[in-house]
JSON list of C-alpha atoms in Angstrom, two decimals:
[
{"chain": "A", "resi": 1, "resn": "MET", "atom": "CA", "xyz": [-17.08, 0.42, -11.35]},
{"chain": "A", "resi": 2, "resn": "SER", "atom": "CA", "xyz": [-17.96, 3.28, -9.01]},
{"chain": "A", "resi": 3, "resn": "LYS", "atom": "CA", "xyz": [-15.38, 4.37, -6.54]},
{"chain": "A", "resi": 4, "resn": "SER", "atom": "CA", "xyz": [-15.21, 7.38, -4.35]},
{"chain": "A", "resi": 5, "resn": "ILE", "atom": "CA", "xyz": [-12.19, 9.62, -4.34]},
{"chain": "A", "resi": 6, "resn": "PRO", "atom": "CA", "xyz": [-10.33, 10.14, -1.07]},
{"chain": "A", "resi": 7, "resn": "THR", "atom": "CA", "xyz": [-10.51, 13.66, 0.33]},
{"chain": "A", "resi": 8, "resn": "PHE", "atom": "CA", "xyz": [-7.54, 15.04, 2.24]},
{"chain": "A", "resi": 9, "resn": "ARG", "atom": "CA", "xyz": [-6.94, 18.45, 3.85]},
{"chain": "A", "resi": 10, "resn": "GLY", "atom": "CA", "xyz": [-3.53, 19.97, 4.48]},
{"chain": "A", "resi": 11, "resn": "ASP", "atom": "CA", "xyz": [-4.13, 20.08, 8.26]},
{"chain": "A", "resi": 12, "resn": "MET", "atom": "CA", "xyz": [-4.88, 16.35, 8.69]},
{"chain": "A", "resi": 13, "resn": "THR", "atom": "CA", "xyz": [-2.89, 14.19, 11.08]},
{"chain": "A", "resi": 14, "resn": "ILE", "atom": "CA", "xyz": [-1.29, 10.97, 9.86]},
{"chain": "A", "resi": 15, "resn": "GLU", "atom": "CA", "xyz": [-4.09, 9.07, 11.65]},
{"chain": "A", "resi": 16, "resn": "GLU", "atom": "CA", "xyz": [-6.79, 11.07, 9.84]},
{"chain": "A", "resi": 17, "resn": "ILE", "atom": "CA", "xyz": [-5.02, 10.44, 6.54]},
{"chain": "A", "resi": 18, "resn": "GLY", "atom": "CA", "xyz": [-4.95, 6.71, 7.31]},
{"chain": "A", "resi": 19, "resn": "ALA", "atom": "CA", "xyz": [-8.66, 6.68, 8.16]},
{"chain": "A", "resi": 20, "resn": "GLU", "atom": "CA", "xyz": [-9.55, 8.44, 4.90]},
{"chain": "A", "resi": 21, "resn": "GLY", "atom": "CA", "xyz": [-7.27, 6.09, 2.96]},
{"chain": "A", "resi": 22, "resn": "ASN", "atom": "CA", "xyz": [-9.06, 3.10, 4.48]},
{"chain": "A", "resi": 23, "resn": "ARG", "atom": "CA", "xyz": [-12.47, 4.58, 3.72]},
{"chain": "A", "resi": 24, "resn": "TYR", "atom": "CA", "xyz": [-11.48, 4.91, 0.08]},
{"chain": "A", "resi": 25, "resn": "LEU", "atom": "CA", "xyz": [-9.89, 1.44, -0.14]},
{"chain": "A", "resi": 26, "resn": "ALA", "atom": "CA", "xyz": [-12.91, -0.22, 1.48]},
{"chain": "A", "resi": 27, "resn": "SER", "atom": "CA", "xyz": [-15.22, 1.38, -1.09]},
{"chain": "A", "resi": 28, "resn": "ALA", "atom": "CA", "xyz": [-13.04, 1.01, -4.19]},
{"chain": "A", "resi": 29, "resn": "TRP", "atom": "CA", "xyz": [-10.94, -2.15, -4.04]},
{"chain": "A", "resi": 30, "resn": "ARG", "atom": "CA", "xyz": [-13.57, -4.75, -4.93]},
{"chain": "A", "resi": 31, "resn": "GLY", "atom": "CA", "xyz": [-14.75, -2.89, -8.06]},
{"chain": "A", "resi": 32, "resn": "VAL", "atom": "CA", "xyz": [-11.19, -2.56, -9.32]},
{"chain": "A", "resi": 33, "resn": "TYR", "atom": "CA", "xyz": [-10.45, -6.20, -8.43]},
{"chain": "A", "resi": 34, "resn": "GLU", "atom": "CA", "xyz": [-13.57, -7.57, -10.15]},
{"chain": "A", "resi": 35, "resn": "SER", "atom": "CA", "xyz": [-13.09, -5.43, -13.27]},
{"chain": "A", "resi": 36, "resn": "MET", "atom": "CA", "xyz": [-9.51, -6.68, -13.67]},
{"chain": "A", "resi": 37, "resn": "HIS", "atom": "CA", "xyz": [-9.78, -10.22, -12.28]},
{"chain": "A", "resi": 38, "resn": "GLU", "atom": "CA", "xyz": [-9.90, -12.10, -15.58]},
{"chain": "A", "resi": 39, "resn": "SER", "atom": "CA", "xyz": [-7.04, -10.20, -17.22]},
{"chain": "A", "resi": 40, "resn": "LEU", "atom": "CA", "xyz": [-4.91, -10.33, -14.06]},
{"chain": "A", "resi": 41, "resn": "THR", "atom": "CA", "xyz": [-5.57, -14.06, -13.62]},
{"chain": "A", "resi": 42, "resn": "ASP", "atom": "CA", "xyz": [-4.13, -14.50, -17.12]},
{"chain": "A", "resi": 43, "resn": "ALA", "atom": "CA", "xyz": [-1.26, -12.12, -16.35]},
{"chain": "A", "resi": 44, "resn": "PHE", "atom": "CA", "xyz": [-0.47, -13.98, -13.11]},
{"chain": "A", "resi": 45, "resn": "ARG", "atom": "CA", "xyz": [0.28, -17.15, -15.11]},
{"chain": "A", "resi": 46, "resn": "GLU", "atom": "CA", "xyz": [3.06, -15.27, -16.91]},
{"chain": "A", "resi": 47, "resn": "ILE", "atom": "CA", "xyz": [4.32, -12.59, -14.52]},
{"chain": "A", "resi": 48, "resn": "GLU", "atom": "CA", "xyz": [3.22, -14.03, -11.15]},
{"chain": "A", "resi": 49, "resn": "ASP", "atom": "CA", "xyz": [3.35, -11.47, -8.31]},
{"chain": "A", "resi": 50, "resn": "ALA", "atom": "CA", "xyz": [3.89, -8.58, -10.73]},
{"chain": "A", "resi": 51, "resn": "ALA", "atom": "CA", "xyz": [0.16, -8.93, -11.56]},
{"chain": "A", "resi": 52, "resn": "TYR", "atom": "CA", "xyz": [-0.55, -7.37, -8.15]},
{"chain": "A", "resi": 53, "resn": "GLY", "atom": "CA", "xyz": [1.42, -4.33, -9.26]},
{"chain": "A", "resi": 54, "resn": "LEU", "atom": "CA", "xyz": [-0.99, -3.93, -12.17]},
{"chain": "A", "resi": 55, "resn": "PHE", "atom": "CA", "xyz": [-3.90, -4.10, -9.72]},
{"chain": "A", "resi": 56, "resn": "LEU", "atom": "CA", "xyz": [-2.30, -1.49, -7.44]},
{"chain": "A", "resi": 57, "resn": "ASP", "atom": "CA", "xyz": [-1.53, 0.71, -10.46]},
{"chain": "A", "resi": 58, "resn": "GLN", "atom": "CA", "xyz": [-5.31, 1.10, -10.85]},
{"chain": "A", "resi": 59, "resn": "LEU", "atom": "CA", "xyz": [-6.27, 1.29, -7.17]},
{"chain": "A", "resi": 60, "resn": "MET", "atom": "CA", "xyz": [-3.66, 3.42, -5.41]},
{"chain": "A", "resi": 61, "resn": "PRO", "atom": "CA", "xyz": [-2.53, 6.42, -7.52]},
{"chain": "A", "resi": 62, "resn": "VAL", "atom": "CA", "xyz": [-5.63, 8.46, -6.65]},
{"chain": "A", "resi": 63, "resn": "VAL", "atom": "CA", "xyz": [-4.68, 8.25, -2.95]},
{"chain": "A", "resi": 64, "resn": "PHE", "atom": "CA", "xyz": [-1.24, 9.71, -3.59]},
{"chain": "A", "resi": 65, "resn": "GLU", "atom": "CA", "xyz": [-2.52, 12.26, -6.11]},
{"chain": "A", "resi": 66, "resn": "GLN", "atom": "CA", "xyz": [-5.14, 13.52, -3.65]},
{"chain": "A", "resi": 67, "resn": "LEU", "atom": "CA", "xyz": [-2.60, 13.69, -0.81]},
{"chain": "A", "resi": 68, "resn": "GLU", "atom": "CA", "xyz": [-0.29, 15.75, -3.01]},
{"chain": "A", "resi": 69, "resn": "ALA", "atom": "CA", "xyz": [-3.18, 17.99, -4.12]},
{"chain": "A", "resi": 70, "resn": "ALA", "atom": "CA", "xyz": [-3.78, 18.73, -0.41]},
{"chain": "A", "resi": 71, "resn": "GLY", "atom": "CA", "xyz": [-0.13, 19.80, -0.06]},
{"chain": "A", "resi": 72, "resn": "PHE", "atom": "CA", "xyz": [1.47, 16.65, 1.32]},
{"chain": "A", "resi": 73, "resn": "VAL", "atom": "CA", "xyz": [4.63, 15.09, -0.08]},
{"chain": "A", "resi": 74, "resn": "VAL", "atom": "CA", "xyz": [4.59, 11.28, -0.28]},
{"chain": "A", "resi": 75, "resn": "SER", "atom": "CA", "xyz": [7.30, 10.66, -2.83]},
{"chain": "A", "resi": 76, "resn": "GLU", "atom": "CA", "xyz": [10.97, 10.13, -2.31]},
{"chain": "A", "resi": 77, "resn": "ASN", "atom": "CA", "xyz": [13.92, 10.12, -4.64]},
{"chain": "A", "resi": 78, "resn": "VAL", "atom": "CA", "xyz": [13.66, 7.07, -6.86]},
{"chain": "A", "resi": 79, "resn": "LYS", "atom": "CA", "xyz": [16.85, 5.21, -7.61]},
{"chain": "A", "resi": 80, "resn": "GLU", "atom": "CA", "xyz": [17.61, 3.95, -11.10]},
{"chain": "A", "resi": 81, "resn": "ASP", "atom": "CA", "xyz": [17.03, 0.31, -10.15]},
{"chain": "A", "resi": 82, "resn": "ASP", "atom": "CA", "xyz": [13.88, 0.94, -8.07]},
{"chain": "A", "resi": 83, "resn": "PHE", "atom": "CA", "xyz": [10.70, -0.95, -8.93]},
{"chain": "A", "resi": 84, "resn": "VAL", "atom": "CA", "xyz": [7.82, 1.49, -8.43]},
{"chain": "A", "resi": 85, "resn": "ILE", "atom": "CA", "xyz": [4.17, 0.45, -8.26]},
{"chain": "A", "resi": 86, "resn": "ALA", "atom": "CA", "xyz": [1.16, 2.79, -8.39]},
{"chain": "A", "resi": 87, "resn": "LYS", "atom": "CA", "xyz": [3.48, 5.79, -8.89]},
{"chain": "A", "resi": 88, "resn": "ARG", "atom": "CA", "xyz": [4.52, 5.96, -5.21]},
{"chain": "A", "resi": 89, "resn": "LEU", "atom": "CA", "xyz": [4.95, 2.43, -3.79]},
{"chain": "A", "resi": 90, "resn": "ILE", "atom": "CA", "xyz": [8.66, 1.62, -3.95]},
{"chain": "A", "resi": 91, "resn": "PHE", "atom": "CA", "xyz": [9.41, -2.09, -3.72]},
{"chain": "A", "resi": 92, "resn": "ARG", "atom": "CA", "xyz": [12.54, -1.60, -1.56]},
{"chain": "A", "resi": 93, "resn": "ASN", "atom": "CA", "xyz": [10.28, 0.21, 0.95]},
{"chain": "A", "resi": 94, "resn": "SER", "atom": "CA", "xyz": [8.26, -2.91, 1.67]},
{"chain": "A", "resi": 95, "resn": "LEU", "atom": "CA", "xyz": [8.33, -6.09, 3.71]},
{"chain": "A", "resi": 96, "resn": "GLU", "atom": "CA", "xyz": [6.67, -9.44, 3.02]},
{"chain": "A", "resi": 97, "resn": "LYS", "atom": "CA", "xyz": [7.10, -11.93, 5.83]},
{"chain": "A", "resi": 98, "resn": "TRP", "atom": "CA", "xyz": [3.61, -12.85, 6.97]},
{"chain": "A", "resi": 99, "resn": "GLY", "atom": "CA", "xyz": [0.82, -15.21, 6.10]},
{"chain": "A", "resi": 100, "resn": "SER", "atom": "CA", "xyz": [0.33, -18.41, 4.13]},
{"chain": "A", "resi": 101, "resn": "GLU", "atom": "CA", "xyz": [1.01, -18.82, 0.42]},
{"chain": "A", "resi": 102, "resn": "GLU", "atom": "CA", "xyz": [-2.74, -18.28, -0.16]},
{"chain": "A", "resi": 103, "resn": "ASN", "atom": "CA", "xyz": [-2.88, -15.10, 1.93]},
{"chain": "A", "resi": 104, "resn": "ARG", "atom": "CA", "xyz": [0.46, -13.30, 2.10]},
{"chain": "A", "resi": 105, "resn": "SER", "atom": "CA", "xyz": [0.89, -9.77, 3.36]},
{"chain": "A", "resi": 106, "resn": "ARG", "atom": "CA", "xyz": [3.23, -7.24, 1.74]},
{"chain": "A", "resi": 107, "resn": "VAL", "atom": "CA", "xyz": [3.46, -3.91, 3.52]},
{"chain": "A", "resi": 108, "resn": "PHE", "atom": "CA", "xyz": [4.71, -0.83, 1.65]},
{"chain": "A", "resi": 109, "resn": "TRP", "atom": "CA", "xyz": [5.61, 2.38, 3.45]},
{"chain": "A", "resi": 110, "resn": "ASN", "atom": "CA", "xyz": [5.53, 6.04, 2.50]},
{"chain": "A", "resi": 111, "resn": "VAL", "atom": "CA", "xyz": [6.77, 8.79, 4.78]},
{"chain": "A", "resi": 112, "resn": "VAL", "atom": "CA", "xyz": [4.32, 11.70, 4.59]},
{"chain": "A", "resi": 113, "resn": "ARG", "atom": "CA", "xyz": [5.61, 15.27, 4.80]},
{"chain": "A", "resi": 114, "resn": "ASN", "atom": "CA", "xyz": [3.56, 18.41, 5.33]},
{"chain": "A", "resi": 115, "resn": "GLN", "atom": "CA", "xyz": [3.65, 21.59, 3.24]},
{"chain": "A", "resi": 116, "resn": "GLN", "atom": "CA", "xyz": [6.77, 22.73, 5.12]},
{"chain": "A", "resi": 117, "resn": "GLY", "atom": "CA", "xyz": [8.53, 19.48, 4.22]},
{"chain": "A", "resi": 118, "resn": "LEU", "atom": "CA", "xyz": [8.42, 18.15, 7.80]},
{"chain": "A", "resi": 119, "resn": "PRO", "atom": "CA", "xyz": [7.58, 14.46, 8.28]},
{"chain": "A", "resi": 120, "resn": "ILE", "atom": "CA", "xyz": [4.23, 13.93, 10.05]},
{"chain": "A", "resi": 121, "resn": "GLY", "atom": "CA", "xyz": [4.33, 10.11, 10.05]},
{"chain": "A", "resi": 122, "resn": "THR", "atom": "CA", "xyz": [4.31, 7.09, 7.79]},
{"chain": "A", "resi": 123, "resn": "LEU", "atom": "CA", "xyz": [1.52, 5.44, 5.82]},
{"chain": "A", "resi": 124, "resn": "LEU", "atom": "CA", "xyz": [1.71, 1.66, 5.64]},
{"chain": "A", "resi": 125, "resn": "THR", "atom": "CA", "xyz": [-0.19, 0.02, 2.79]},
{"chain": "A", "resi": 126, "resn": "ASP", "atom": "CA", "xyz": [-0.84, -3.67, 3.52]},
{"chain": "A", "resi": 127, "resn": "ILE", "atom": "CA", "xyz": [-1.67, -5.72, 0.44]},
{"chain": "A", "resi": 128, "resn": "PRO", "atom": "CA", "xyz": [-3.09, -9.21, 1.06]},
{"chain": "A", "resi": 129, "resn": "HIS", "atom": "CA", "xyz": [-2.41, -11.54, -1.88]},
{"chain": "A", "resi": 130, "resn": "SER", "atom": "CA", "xyz": [-1.94, -15.15, -2.93]},
{"chain": "A", "resi": 131, "resn": "HIS", "atom": "CA", "xyz": [1.22, -16.71, -4.35]},
{"chain": "A", "resi": 132, "resn": "ILE", "atom": "CA", "xyz": [-0.82, -19.67, -5.68]},
{"chain": "A", "resi": 133, "resn": "LYS", "atom": "CA", "xyz": [-3.20, -17.81, -8.03]},
{"chain": "A", "resi": 134, "resn": "PHE", "atom": "CA", "xyz": [-4.28, -14.22, -8.64]},
{"chain": "A", "resi": 135, "resn": "ASP", "atom": "CA", "xyz": [-6.35, -13.42, -5.56]},
{"chain": "A", "resi": 136, "resn": "VAL", "atom": "CA", "xyz": [-6.70, -10.45, -3.25]},
{"chain": "A", "resi": 137, "resn": "PRO", "atom": "CA", "xyz": [-8.54, -12.16, -0.37]},
{"chain": "A", "resi": 138, "resn": "SER", "atom": "CA", "xyz": [-9.54, -8.94, 1.42]},
{"chain": "A", "resi": 139, "resn": "ALA", "atom": "CA", "xyz": [-9.31, -5.18, 1.10]},
{"chain": "A", "resi": 140, "resn": "PRO", "atom": "CA", "xyz": [-5.88, -3.60, 1.25]},
{"chain": "A", "resi": 141, "resn": "VAL", "atom": "CA", "xyz": [-5.50, -1.73, 4.54]},
{"chain": "A", "resi": 142, "resn": "VAL", "atom": "CA", "xyz": [-3.69, 1.47, 5.48]},
{"chain": "A", "resi": 143, "resn": "TYR", "atom": "CA", "xyz": [-2.00, 1.69, 8.86]},
{"chain": "A", "resi": 144, "resn": "THR", "atom": "CA", "xyz": [-0.10, 4.64, 10.27]},
{"chain": "A", "resi": 145, "resn": "LEU", "atom": "CA", "xyz": [3.05, 5.09, 12.29]},
{"chain": "A", "resi": 146, "resn": "GLN", "atom": "CA", "xyz": [4.55, 8.14, 13.95]},
{"chain": "A", "resi": 147, "resn": "ALA", "atom": "CA", "xyz": [8.00, 6.77, 13.07]},
{"chain": "A", "resi": 148, "resn": "THR", "atom": "CA", "xyz": [9.64, 8.14, 9.92]},
{"chain": "A", "resi": 149, "resn": "GLU", "atom": "CA", "xyz": [13.12, 6.54, 9.91]},
{"chain": "A", "resi": 150, "resn": "PRO", "atom": "CA", "xyz": [13.50, 3.27, 7.93]},
{"chain": "A", "resi": 151, "resn": "GLN", "atom": "CA", "xyz": [14.73, 1.16, 10.86]},
{"chain": "A", "resi": 152, "resn": "GLN", "atom": "CA", "xyz": [11.89, 2.42, 13.11]},
{"chain": "A", "resi": 153, "resn": "ILE", "atom": "CA", "xyz": [9.37, 1.86, 10.31]},
{"chain": "A", "resi": 154, "resn": "ARG", "atom": "CA", "xyz": [10.48, -1.76, 9.81]},
{"chain": "A", "resi": 155, "resn": "GLN", "atom": "CA", "xyz": [10.26, -2.33, 13.57]},
{"chain": "A", "resi": 156, "resn": "GLY", "atom": "CA", "xyz": [6.78, -0.74, 13.65]},
{"chain": "A", "resi": 157, "resn": "ILE", "atom": "CA", "xyz": [5.60, -3.03, 10.85]},
{"chain": "A", "resi": 158, "resn": "ARG", "atom": "CA", "xyz": [6.92, -6.10, 12.66]},
{"chain": "A", "resi": 159, "resn": "GLN", "atom": "CA", "xyz": [5.17, -5.05, 15.88]},
{"chain": "A", "resi": 160, "resn": "LEU", "atom": "CA", "xyz": [1.91, -4.42, 14.02]},
{"chain": "A", "resi": 161, "resn": "LYS", "atom": "CA", "xyz": [2.04, -7.85, 12.35]},
{"chain": "A", "resi": 162, "resn": "GLU", "atom": "CA", "xyz": [2.89, -9.57, 15.66]},
{"chain": "A", "resi": 163, "resn": "GLN", "atom": "CA", "xyz": [-0.14, -7.87, 17.29]},
{"chain": "A", "resi": 164, "resn": "GLU", "atom": "CA", "xyz": [-2.33, -9.03, 14.40]},
{"chain": "A", "resi": 165, "resn": "LYS", "atom": "CA", "xyz": [-1.10, -12.60, 14.77]},
{"chain": "A", "resi": 166, "resn": "GLN", "atom": "CA", "xyz": [-1.93, -12.58, 18.49]},
{"chain": "A", "resi": 167, "resn": "ALA", "atom": "CA", "xyz": [-5.38, -11.04, 18.01]}
]
């Protein structure tokens, strides 16, 4: 299972970070998916959607670790009852309203801050998945937003998904 590691620099824009995140995901997701498919198919029978968390636990941490190594902050204060996936994807910071049962879309968001602690934008991680069986029908995708406030982020996600539906 060969996968490249994303490379980030402290002077990157949110759009450049998103492009590098997508480059990594496009090259790495299938190897992780195929290596875990059998065990996660079994896990799905017992824990259903939580099996996707196990997949993301293998795929996504390197993105956040490399961003932090470049000086960015992508974490936020975790509450006691938060469900956290892949070290930085917080379930309450996600929406799932799109697609069929065979190809649903859950979008997580992470506000990205620079070395001075100032927000530079938001990374959206879109995870396609099935509610019928364990299946990731296509590569997860990273989108970016300039917005950094929760209400604006939710609105940006809705607009993005509406544009996708019309395309």
